[in-house]
Amino acid sequence: MTGRDLRALFSTNDRQLEAGAAFTNRQGQWQIVQAALGEHLARITGPGFTVEDLEAPRTNVLVFHGVGGIGKTTLSRTLEAALADAEGRPARWGEPSWPARPALLPVRIDLARSAGTDFERVLLTIRLALAAHLGRPLPAFDIALRRYWEHQHPGESLEEYLSRGGLAARFGKALPQQVQSALGDVAQALMLPGTVGGAVGQLTGTLATALRERRQTVRALADCSLLADLLDAEPDVDALSYYSYLLAWELTRLPAGKAVVPVVLLDTFEDTGDRTHRDLERLLQRIVWLMPNAFFIVTGRSRLQWADPALQGQLDYTGPAAWPGLAQQAVPGPRAAGAPGNGRQVLIGDFSPQDCDDYLARRLVRDNQPLISAELRTVITDRSHGLPLYLDLAVLRFLELRRSGHTPAPADFDADFPALITRTLADLTPDERHILRSVSLLDAFDLQLATATAGLPHQAAAARLAERPFVRENPYALWPYHLHALIRSTLRTADDATDDRWTDADWTAAATRALDALGEQWRAAPGPGRRLLVGALRQGLALARDHRLDLGWLTDAAYAYADDYVWEPLPLPARTETEAGDELTTPADALAELLSTLARRQHEHRARTADRLTTILDTGLLPAELTEMALYYRAKAHRDLGQTDASRDGMRQVADGGGRLAPDATRGLAHLARAAGDFPTALTTARTLGWPGRGQRVLGDIHFAHGNMTQAATAYTAARTEAEQHGNTGEQAIAQAHLALTYAFADPARADREITLAEQLLAGLDQRATTLTAQIAALARDAGAPGPDVEDRAALLRTEITTAGITAAALLLELALALHHTVRGNDTAVRNDIARLEELTQNGDYAYYTDLAHFISGLPLTSPSPAHWLDGQLATRQRWRPLVTAHRE
């Protein structure tokens, strides 16, 4: 599409600047138009088609809808040019696939309020285009039109009206002469004296009578069965809309060489009214229905609702049976062609990054080179999120900066344009505007959440807003709706100059309502609702952080998040405020960092986890309940790092506090007692823990250390069953991984099944230590296998364990290798395994692992054991040594 960008040209004194009205590729939409027009032409030229069938479904309309500034008007104009002749068609669009006859006649009509288009002008525009193209009268329509004109515009000739309104300049002055010719021919056929002039009423009355009497003198019009009824009807605007039937009927009577199909492009359709006032829309719909041989391409902000049965009474023709194509789901896609399918509601998507760059490169040119640099085009493209209106505003911003003598830089475009707000809010009702601002606080929403955030008593406005093209829908998402990214960011950050702009207090009140609504949804959800929990936490933490709100239900949600040991990542969006840096300044900041740290510890060294938690605790921002959580998980990190004293101090502090994590901390003290080899204390503590402290799992750990694999398996199975009964998938995976490890040492054949189940339970979870346990179990199962496979896997595992900083996993790995080398009879390798265990336990913690390696290999201890075994060292040795035989067999 060629043209000049006059706004750009009149924004600079640089006469060497070439400002083109760039049109970026919409080939996907062109292919949809081609397919729809091809189907239409095949239908109207096929057998059985007749315009007089007033009940058949209509498929002669195609809708392109999208957010303001997406390029709908540009697309409409380009389609008009492409349909008019090959020169107006972008080269990339290719040749059309339809036949030369009937000819296509594009007629574009702008329905914008600023264009001043009323219904009379719409119908006259279509007739004028046909007059200029055909050069002949269309008697049935022309006579009815003249009768209407005499009644509605007394004293004003049609020619004067067309000249004054600019239509004569656009289409020529053929219509008045053609109307006069039609009247003269009919008057002669009826043998009425003289010219028609002011005797239109007499002529049409006589014609209606003649038609009803089936006189031979008017046989040319006799086949138009409804003409007499239309001539008898009161000639008002309502009747005028039905005259489009006469136009369609006349088109069917054209000779083959003159056959034409009007392609009417109705642009800015949103300005025809609103959901309450549909008067103009009803008249326009009649044209579409009564002209089934014409094709209509509608462009506007919203999809057509004609297929909605609820509109019966507001419009004449409604429901999916009447408009099958309009009942289909909107077709998204900014660039790719794809198969259009049967849907005739096409959502015009954003420009792709390539389209954005192409637009900016061709918009401003100097000396045949893009004026906007590639680096700057990239920045503008990223900020635009593909919205053409943003690109247009950015070009004007570029010229403004250049005009002031400043060389535009990327930082100059680190701002939103308030004009985007004005364009977005232009045709919304007050309630819809209120809800739009409210949901801009949310990443995603449903109707209930949107209504509660806005503080409205009913969902009607939210339901209407959800149908707007700047609201995107993913029916499979937790909350199905979300705003166009650029419009959302602009609503929240740009200077708002609208009359109903919000104050800071308004934004805070909406954020408070949104946070409360998220909490209510989470609490009201049936079942565990892990997906809802994580989604509510993400949105709730961002709201509380950005608007400095009290934590409220977020504390309970944080504990629910930690209780399941699943550890999904909780990335929060960047701050919307101008506060610099990542400094923790509010309780919400500290809680977000706490939960993020707990999730990231699955991918970081435990020393990094401990440091992060120390930083959070040092801020003093967390309330007591959440301070306990940070203390507990720091103590766990210290235990994993082998820092026993620090871990014991933290666990004891949490246990003595008697809070929610006291049972977990008590379990931690039992683990520390086991690490020190104090098995009697560990066992006594384990028996007091119950389900809250995961007592069965602790018992399993104690029995495993003693080589009592039957009791260990029983305890781990009980732990898994308890977790399943409580709906705790994370604990199920932990217990199952340890059960698999137990059988990997004791019963390799049974271990296969248990390892497989552990892997299934771990799928979708983010448990690094448990995953390592399952992998070590698989290694222990294969103990004694020939070849280098076990050694290679062990080397990879050792590296991963070192990266994670988990001492217990390192000990298990070396113990599994000691079993492998013993089964293989490699004494040297066994001694190397024992040496590594001694190195890992040199601080005294888990020193009994060295004993276990000696028990497995049959080697005597080189020093007295520091462990306090429950039934003595000999009994424990006698249980570990036979495991080697099981693997050899």
PDB file of C-alpha atoms in Angstrom, residues 294-534:
ATOM      1  CA  ALA A 294     -23.239  -9.420  -1.754  1.00  0.00           C
ATOM      2  CA  PHE A 295     -20.285 -10.002   0.585  1.00  0.00           C
ATOM      3  CA  PHE A 296     -19.607  -7.901   3.670  1.00  0.00           C
ATOM      4  CA  ILE A 297     -16.286  -7.448   5.458  1.00  0.00           C
ATOM      5  CA  VAL A 298     -16.772  -5.849   8.871  1.00  0.00           C
ATOM      6  CA  THR A 299     -13.894  -4.333  10.836  1.00  0.00           C
ATOM      7  CA  GLY A 300     -14.318  -3.115  14.398  1.00  0.00           C
ATOM      8  CA  ARG A 301     -13.187  -3.459  17.972  1.00  0.00           C
ATOM      9  CA  SER A 302     -15.631  -6.176  18.955  1.00  0.00           C
ATOM     10  CA  ARG A 303     -16.913  -9.328  17.355  1.00  0.00           C
ATOM     11  CA  LEU A 304     -20.445  -9.386  15.965  1.00  0.00           C
ATOM     12  CA  GLN A 305     -22.938 -10.898  18.394  1.00  0.00           C
ATOM     13  CA  TRP A 306     -25.546 -11.748  15.774  1.00  0.00           C
ATOM     14  CA  ALA A 307     -25.248 -15.479  16.458  1.00  0.00           C
ATOM     15  CA  ASP A 308     -26.230 -14.921  20.095  1.00  0.00           C
ATOM     16  CA  PRO A 309     -29.854 -16.052  20.590  1.00  0.00           C
ATOM     17  CA  ALA A 310     -30.176 -13.651  23.524  1.00  0.00           C
ATOM     18  CA  LEU A 311     -30.312 -10.722  21.079  1.00  0.00           C
ATOM     19  CA  GLN A 312     -33.654 -11.839  19.692  1.00  0.00           C
ATOM     20  CA  GLY A 313     -35.909  -8.800  19.745  1.00  0.00           C
ATOM     21  CA  GLN A 314     -33.018  -6.336  19.545  1.00  0.00           C
ATOM     22  CA  LEU A 315     -32.067  -7.549  16.072  1.00  0.00           C
ATOM     23  CA  ASP A 316     -34.224  -9.207  13.412  1.00  0.00           C
ATOM     24  CA  TYR A 317     -32.013 -12.192  12.633  1.00  0.00           C
ATOM     25  CA  THR A 318     -30.189 -13.870  15.503  1.00  0.00           C
ATOM     26  CA  GLY A 319     -28.829 -17.209  16.614  1.00  0.00           C
ATOM     27  CA  PRO A 320     -26.247 -19.721  15.380  1.00  0.00           C
ATOM     28  CA  ALA A 321     -28.659 -21.205  12.832  1.00  0.00           C
ATOM     29  CA  ALA A 322     -28.997 -17.816  11.148  1.00  0.00           C
ATOM     30  CA  TRP A 323     -25.289 -16.962  11.227  1.00  0.00           C
ATOM     31  CA  PRO A 324     -23.351 -20.246  11.453  1.00  0.00           C
ATOM     32  CA  GLY A 325     -20.009 -18.649  10.681  1.00  0.00           C
ATOM     33  CA  LEU A 326     -20.340 -16.037  13.419  1.00  0.00           C
ATOM     34  CA  ALA A 327     -20.947 -18.664  16.089  1.00  0.00           C
ATOM     35  CA  GLN A 328     -17.436 -20.073  15.697  1.00  0.00           C
ATOM     36  CA  GLN A 329     -14.564 -19.331  17.998  1.00  0.00           C
ATOM     37  CA  ALA A 330     -12.488 -16.291  17.043  1.00  0.00           C
ATOM     38  CA  VAL A 331      -9.471 -17.121  14.883  1.00  0.00           C
ATOM     39  CA  PRO A 332      -6.271 -15.623  16.387  1.00  0.00           C
ATOM     40  CA  GLY A 333      -2.963 -15.101  14.665  1.00  0.00           C
ATOM     41  CA  PRO A 334      -1.138 -11.945  13.645  1.00  0.00           C
ATOM     42  CA  ARG A 335       0.963 -13.300  10.791  1.00  0.00           C
ATOM     43  CA  ALA A 336       0.753 -16.984   9.973  1.00  0.00           C
ATOM     44  CA  ALA A 337      -1.747 -17.825   7.284  1.00  0.00           C
ATOM     45  CA  GLY A 338      -3.151 -21.110   8.505  1.00  0.00           C
ATOM     46  CA  ALA A 339      -6.463 -22.615   7.490  1.00  0.00           C
ATOM     47  CA  PRO A 340      -9.310 -20.222   8.236  1.00  0.00           C
ATOM     48  CA  GLY A 341     -11.851 -22.961   8.868  1.00  0.00           C
ATOM     49  CA  ASN A 342     -15.527 -22.082   9.026  1.00  0.00           C
ATOM     50  CA  GLY A 343     -15.184 -19.302  11.571  1.00  0.00           C
ATOM     51  CA  ARG A 344     -15.940 -15.840  10.223  1.00  0.00           C
ATOM     52  CA  GLN A 345     -14.984 -13.963  13.397  1.00  0.00           C
ATOM     53  CA  VAL A 346     -11.278 -13.238  12.971  1.00  0.00           C
ATOM     54  CA  LEU A 347      -9.338 -11.675  15.815  1.00  0.00           C
ATOM     55  CA  ILE A 348      -6.572  -9.517  14.368  1.00  0.00           C
ATOM     56  CA  GLY A 349      -3.529 -10.238  16.482  1.00  0.00           C
ATOM     57  CA  ASP A 350      -0.492  -8.140  17.244  1.00  0.00           C
ATOM     58  CA  PHE A 351       2.340  -7.656  14.791  1.00  0.00           C
ATOM     59  CA  SER A 352       5.144 -10.166  15.001  1.00  0.00           C
ATOM     60  CA  PRO A 353       8.610  -8.763  15.873  1.00  0.00           C
ATOM     61  CA  GLN A 354       9.553  -9.011  12.172  1.00  0.00           C
ATOM     62  CA  ASP A 355       6.463  -7.037  11.202  1.00  0.00           C
ATOM     63  CA  CYS A 356       7.226  -4.361  13.800  1.00  0.00           C
ATOM     64  CA  ASP A 357      10.764  -3.926  12.539  1.00  0.00           C
ATOM     65  CA  ASP A 358       9.569  -3.804   8.935  1.00  0.00           C
ATOM     66  CA  TYR A 359       6.984  -1.155   9.823  1.00  0.00           C
ATOM     67  CA  LEU A 360       9.509   1.058  11.628  1.00  0.00           C
ATOM     68  CA  ALA A 361      12.141   0.625   8.918  1.00  0.00           C
ATOM     69  CA  ARG A 362       9.801   1.703   6.121  1.00  0.00           C
ATOM     70  CA  ARG A 363       7.899   4.398   7.981  1.00  0.00           C
ATOM     71  CA  LEU A 364      10.708   6.997   7.995  1.00  0.00           C
ATOM     72  CA  VAL A 365      13.348   6.866   5.236  1.00  0.00           C
ATOM     73  CA  ARG A 366      16.199   9.232   4.386  1.00  0.00           C
ATOM     74  CA  ASP A 367      18.567   8.645   1.460  1.00  0.00           C
ATOM     75  CA  ASN A 368      16.937   5.236   0.954  1.00  0.00           C
ATOM     76  CA  GLN A 369      17.975   4.171   4.477  1.00  0.00           C
ATOM     77  CA  PRO A 370      15.741   3.686   7.536  1.00  0.00           C
ATOM     78  CA  LEU A 371      15.930   6.785   9.718  1.00  0.00           C
ATOM     79  CA  ILE A 372      15.271   4.796  12.889  1.00  0.00           C
ATOM     80  CA  SER A 373      18.328   2.681  13.709  1.00  0.00           C
ATOM     81  CA  ALA A 374      18.159  -1.090  14.080  1.00  0.00           C
ATOM     82  CA  GLU A 375      18.991  -0.863  17.813  1.00  0.00           C
ATOM     83  CA  LEU A 376      16.213   1.631  18.412  1.00  0.00           C
ATOM     84  CA  ARG A 377      13.769  -0.379  16.323  1.00  0.00           C
ATOM     85  CA  THR A 378      14.460  -3.387  18.540  1.00  0.00           C
ATOM     86  CA  VAL A 379      13.748  -1.400  21.715  1.00  0.00           C
ATOM     87  CA  ILE A 380      10.512   0.030  20.327  1.00  0.00           C
ATOM     88  CA  THR A 381       9.434  -3.402  19.071  1.00  0.00           C
ATOM     89  CA  ASP A 382      10.001  -4.985  22.475  1.00  0.00           C
ATOM     90  CA  ARG A 383       7.986  -2.309  24.253  1.00  0.00           C
ATOM     91  CA  SER A 384       5.165  -2.350  21.718  1.00  0.00           C
ATOM     92  CA  HIS A 385       4.142  -5.977  22.361  1.00  0.00           C
ATOM     93  CA  GLY A 386       3.170  -5.910  18.684  1.00  0.00           C
ATOM     94  CA  LEU A 387       0.565  -3.126  18.978  1.00  0.00           C
ATOM     95  CA  PRO A 388       0.645  -0.989  15.790  1.00  0.00           C
ATOM     96  CA  LEU A 389      -0.737   2.081  17.580  1.00  0.00           C
ATOM     97  CA  TYR A 390       2.299   2.064  19.864  1.00  0.00           C
ATOM     98  CA  LEU A 391       4.590   1.938  16.820  1.00  0.00           C
ATOM     99  CA  ASP A 392       2.755   4.891  15.312  1.00  0.00           C
ATOM    100  CA  LEU A 393       3.073   6.918  18.526  1.00  0.00           C
ATOM    101  CA  ALA A 394       6.740   5.940  18.808  1.00  0.00           C
ATOM    102  CA  VAL A 395       7.432   7.305  15.314  1.00  0.00           C
ATOM    103  CA  LEU A 396       5.905  10.647  16.293  1.00  0.00           C
ATOM    104  CA  ARG A 397       7.937  10.584  19.521  1.00  0.00           C
ATOM    105  CA  PHE A 398      11.070   9.960  17.448  1.00  0.00           C
ATOM    106  CA  LEU A 399      10.352  12.978  15.269  1.00  0.00           C
ATOM    107  CA  GLU A 400       9.590  15.130  18.303  1.00  0.00           C
ATOM    108  CA  LEU A 401      12.947  14.273  19.890  1.00  0.00           C
ATOM    109  CA  ARG A 402      14.763  14.832  16.610  1.00  0.00           C
ATOM    110  CA  ARG A 403      13.043  18.176  16.113  1.00  0.00           C
ATOM    111  CA  SER A 404      14.290  19.353  19.511  1.00  0.00           C
ATOM    112  CA  GLY A 405      17.889  18.617  18.474  1.00  0.00           C
ATOM    113  CA  HIS A 406      18.146  15.486  20.589  1.00  0.00           C
ATOM    114  CA  THR A 407      19.390  12.239  19.071  1.00  0.00           C
ATOM    115  CA  PRO A 408      16.779   9.643  20.030  1.00  0.00           C
ATOM    116  CA  ALA A 409      18.172   6.905  22.281  1.00  0.00           C
ATOM    117  CA  PRO A 410      16.664   3.693  23.667  1.00  0.00           C
ATOM    118  CA  ALA A 411      16.066   5.294  27.072  1.00  0.00           C
ATOM    119  CA  ASP A 412      13.813   7.895  25.421  1.00  0.00           C
ATOM    120  CA  PHE A 413      11.259   5.187  24.725  1.00  0.00           C
ATOM    121  CA  ASP A 414      11.199   3.746  28.225  1.00  0.00           C
ATOM    122  CA  ALA A 415       7.736   5.209  28.768  1.00  0.00           C
ATOM    123  CA  ASP A 416       4.135   4.533  27.915  1.00  0.00           C
ATOM    124  CA  PHE A 417       1.880   6.722  25.815  1.00  0.00           C
ATOM    125  CA  PRO A 418      -1.237   8.091  27.565  1.00  0.00           C
ATOM    126  CA  ALA A 419      -2.993   8.139  24.192  1.00  0.00           C
ATOM    127  CA  LEU A 420      -3.202   4.354  24.433  1.00  0.00           C
ATOM    128  CA  ILE A 421      -5.452   4.743  27.474  1.00  0.00           C
ATOM    129  CA  THR A 422      -7.741   7.181  25.701  1.00  0.00           C
ATOM    130  CA  ARG A 423      -8.070   4.930  22.657  1.00  0.00           C
ATOM    131  CA  THR A 424      -8.680   1.855  24.793  1.00  0.00           C
ATOM    132  CA  LEU A 425     -11.340   3.446  26.994  1.00  0.00           C
ATOM    133  CA  ALA A 426     -13.093   5.300  24.191  1.00  0.00           C
ATOM    134  CA  ASP A 427     -16.142   3.077  23.692  1.00  0.00           C
ATOM    135  CA  LEU A 428     -16.414   1.450  27.130  1.00  0.00           C
ATOM    136  CA  THR A 429     -19.230   2.051  29.584  1.00  0.00           C
ATOM    137  CA  PRO A 430     -18.308   3.544  32.987  1.00  0.00           C
ATOM    138  CA  ASP A 431     -18.576   0.121  34.643  1.00  0.00           C
ATOM    139  CA  GLU A 432     -16.422  -1.477  31.962  1.00  0.00           C
ATOM    140  CA  ARG A 433     -13.793   1.248  32.378  1.00  0.00           C
ATOM    141  CA  HIS A 434     -13.825   0.671  36.120  1.00  0.00           C
ATOM    142  CA  ILE A 435     -13.379  -3.078  35.724  1.00  0.00           C
ATOM    143  CA  LEU A 436     -10.661  -2.615  33.095  1.00  0.00           C
ATOM    144  CA  ARG A 437      -8.549  -0.549  35.481  1.00  0.00           C
ATOM    145  CA  SER A 438      -9.244  -3.030  38.281  1.00  0.00           C
ATOM    146  CA  VAL A 439      -8.160  -6.126  36.344  1.00  0.00           C
ATOM    147  CA  SER A 440      -5.013  -4.367  35.132  1.00  0.00           C
ATOM    148  CA  LEU A 441      -3.754  -5.175  38.628  1.00  0.00           C
ATOM    149  CA  LEU A 442      -4.037  -8.901  37.885  1.00  0.00           C
ATOM    150  CA  ASP A 443      -1.960 -11.174  35.670  1.00  0.00           C
ATOM    151  CA  ALA A 444      -5.104 -13.163  34.887  1.00  0.00           C
ATOM    152  CA  PHE A 445      -8.694 -13.223  36.062  1.00  0.00           C
ATOM    153  CA  ASP A 446     -12.115 -14.782  35.731  1.00  0.00           C
ATOM    154  CA  LEU A 447     -15.472 -13.021  35.911  1.00  0.00           C
ATOM    155  CA  GLN A 448     -15.836 -13.587  39.646  1.00  0.00           C
ATOM    156  CA  LEU A 449     -12.362 -12.249  40.419  1.00  0.00           C
ATOM    157  CA  ALA A 450     -12.800  -9.249  38.105  1.00  0.00           C
ATOM    158  CA  THR A 451     -16.133  -8.319  39.653  1.00  0.00           C
ATOM    159  CA  ALA A 452     -14.831  -8.631  43.208  1.00  0.00           C
ATOM    160  CA  THR A 453     -11.710  -6.602  42.403  1.00  0.00           C
ATOM    161  CA  ALA A 454     -13.877  -3.837  40.964  1.00  0.00           C
ATOM    162  CA  GLY A 455     -16.228  -3.967  43.935  1.00  0.00           C
ATOM    163  CA  LEU A 456     -19.310  -4.239  41.734  1.00  0.00           C
ATOM    164  CA  PRO A 457     -22.440  -6.172  42.772  1.00  0.00           C
ATOM    165  CA  HIS A 458     -22.948  -7.982  39.453  1.00  0.00           C
ATOM    166  CA  GLN A 459     -20.857  -9.684  36.747  1.00  0.00           C
ATOM    167  CA  ALA A 460     -22.547  -8.193  33.687  1.00  0.00           C
ATOM    168  CA  ALA A 461     -19.911  -5.519  33.062  1.00  0.00           C
ATOM    169  CA  ALA A 462     -17.086  -8.042  33.518  1.00  0.00           C
ATOM    170  CA  ALA A 463     -18.767 -10.399  31.053  1.00  0.00           C
ATOM    171  CA  ARG A 464     -19.042  -7.603  28.479  1.00  0.00           C
ATOM    172  CA  LEU A 465     -15.430  -6.575  29.019  1.00  0.00           C
ATOM    173  CA  ALA A 466     -14.258 -10.176  28.544  1.00  0.00           C
ATOM    174  CA  GLU A 467     -15.546 -10.045  24.969  1.00  0.00           C
ATOM    175  CA  ARG A 468     -13.376  -7.051  24.090  1.00  0.00           C
ATOM    176  CA  PRO A 469     -10.447  -7.811  21.800  1.00  0.00           C
ATOM    177  CA  PHE A 470      -7.832  -6.453  24.221  1.00  0.00           C
ATOM    178  CA  VAL A 471      -8.893  -9.180  26.658  1.00  0.00           C
ATOM    179  CA  ARG A 472      -7.223 -12.421  25.632  1.00  0.00           C
ATOM    180  CA  GLU A 473      -8.663 -15.795  26.588  1.00  0.00           C
ATOM    181  CA  ASN A 474      -7.020 -19.111  27.350  1.00  0.00           C
ATOM    182  CA  PRO A 475      -9.820 -21.515  28.297  1.00  0.00           C
ATOM    183  CA  TYR A 476      -7.313 -23.982  29.759  1.00  0.00           C
ATOM    184  CA  ALA A 477      -5.723 -21.523  32.173  1.00  0.00           C
ATOM    185  CA  LEU A 478      -6.524 -21.304  35.871  1.00  0.00           C
ATOM    186  CA  TRP A 479      -8.004 -17.868  35.255  1.00  0.00           C
ATOM    187  CA  PRO A 480      -9.014 -17.725  31.594  1.00  0.00           C
ATOM    188  CA  TYR A 481      -8.709 -14.000  30.859  1.00  0.00           C
ATOM    189  CA  HIS A 482      -5.768 -11.608  30.718  1.00  0.00           C
ATOM    190  CA  LEU A 483      -5.227  -8.137  29.297  1.00  0.00           C
ATOM    191  CA  HIS A 484      -3.076  -7.296  26.308  1.00  0.00           C
ATOM    192  CA  ALA A 485       0.353  -6.796  27.898  1.00  0.00           C
ATOM    193  CA  LEU A 486       0.988  -3.278  26.597  1.00  0.00           C
ATOM    194  CA  ILE A 487      -2.471  -2.011  27.440  1.00  0.00           C
ATOM    195  CA  ARG A 488      -2.157  -3.443  30.936  1.00  0.00           C
ATOM    196  CA  SER A 489       1.200  -1.811  31.597  1.00  0.00           C
ATOM    197  CA  THR A 490      -0.001   1.492  30.145  1.00  0.00           C
ATOM    198  CA  LEU A 491      -3.123   1.559  32.307  1.00  0.00           C
ATOM    199  CA  ARG A 492      -0.980   1.031  35.403  1.00  0.00           C
ATOM    200  CA  THR A 493       1.950   3.333  34.699  1.00  0.00           C
ATOM    201  CA  ALA A 494       1.119   6.054  32.144  1.00  0.00           C
ATOM    202  CA  ASP A 495      -0.141   9.529  33.012  1.00  0.00           C
ATOM    203  CA  ASP A 496      -3.898   9.217  32.810  1.00  0.00           C
ATOM    204  CA  ALA A 497      -5.610  12.353  31.512  1.00  0.00           C
ATOM    205  CA  THR A 498      -9.109  10.887  31.267  1.00  0.00           C
ATOM    206  CA  ASP A 499     -11.998  12.400  33.202  1.00  0.00           C
ATOM    207  CA  ASP A 500     -12.481   9.322  35.396  1.00  0.00           C
ATOM    208  CA  ARG A 501      -8.812   8.689  36.151  1.00  0.00           C
ATOM    209  CA  TRP A 502      -8.000   6.982  39.429  1.00  0.00           C
ATOM    210  CA  THR A 503      -6.180   8.452  42.402  1.00  0.00           C
ATOM    211  CA  ASP A 504      -3.529   6.542  44.324  1.00  0.00           C
ATOM    212  CA  ALA A 505      -6.165   5.742  46.933  1.00  0.00           C
ATOM    213  CA  ASP A 506      -8.389   4.230  44.218  1.00  0.00           C
ATOM    214  CA  TRP A 507      -5.581   1.960  43.068  1.00  0.00           C
ATOM    215  CA  THR A 508      -4.806   0.861  46.628  1.00  0.00           C
ATOM    216  CA  ALA A 509      -8.474   0.136  47.334  1.00  0.00           C
ATOM    217  CA  ALA A 510      -8.736  -1.986  44.166  1.00  0.00           C
ATOM    218  CA  ALA A 511      -5.519  -3.832  45.059  1.00  0.00           C
ATOM    219  CA  THR A 512      -6.919  -4.589  48.528  1.00  0.00           C
ATOM    220  CA  ARG A 513     -10.125  -5.930  47.004  1.00  0.00           C
ATOM    221  CA  ALA A 514      -8.132  -8.037  44.540  1.00  0.00           C
ATOM    222  CA  LEU A 515      -5.967  -9.518  47.314  1.00  0.00           C
ATOM    223  CA  ASP A 516      -9.028 -10.350  49.420  1.00  0.00           C
ATOM    224  CA  ALA A 517     -10.800 -11.900  46.416  1.00  0.00           C
ATOM    225  CA  LEU A 518      -7.812 -14.119  45.628  1.00  0.00           C
ATOM    226  CA  GLY A 519      -7.732 -15.290  49.228  1.00  0.00           C
ATOM    227  CA  GLU A 520     -11.446 -16.070  49.191  1.00  0.00           C
ATOM    228  CA  GLN A 521     -11.083 -18.099  45.998  1.00  0.00           C
ATOM    229  CA  TRP A 522      -8.207 -20.096  47.453  1.00  0.00           C
ATOM    230  CA  ARG A 523      -9.933 -20.782  50.781  1.00  0.00           C
ATOM    231  CA  ALA A 524     -13.222 -21.732  49.093  1.00  0.00           C
ATOM    232  CA  ALA A 525     -11.637 -24.186  46.648  1.00  0.00           C
ATOM    233  CA  PRO A 526     -12.500 -27.843  47.248  1.00  0.00           C
ATOM    234  CA  GLY A 527      -9.622 -30.231  47.801  1.00  0.00           C
ATOM    235  CA  PRO A 528      -5.910 -29.404  48.006  1.00  0.00           C
ATOM    236  CA  GLY A 529      -6.029 -27.065  45.002  1.00  0.00           C
ATOM    237  CA  ARG A 530      -2.258 -26.875  44.529  1.00  0.00           C
ATOM    238  CA  ARG A 531      -2.572 -25.106  41.188  1.00  0.00           C
ATOM    239  CA  LEU A 532      -4.888 -22.468  42.631  1.00  0.00           C
ATOM    240  CA  LEU A 533      -2.638 -22.059  45.667  1.00  0.00           C
ATOM    241  CA  VAL A 534       0.438 -21.285  43.579  1.00  0.00           C
TER     242      VAL A 534
END
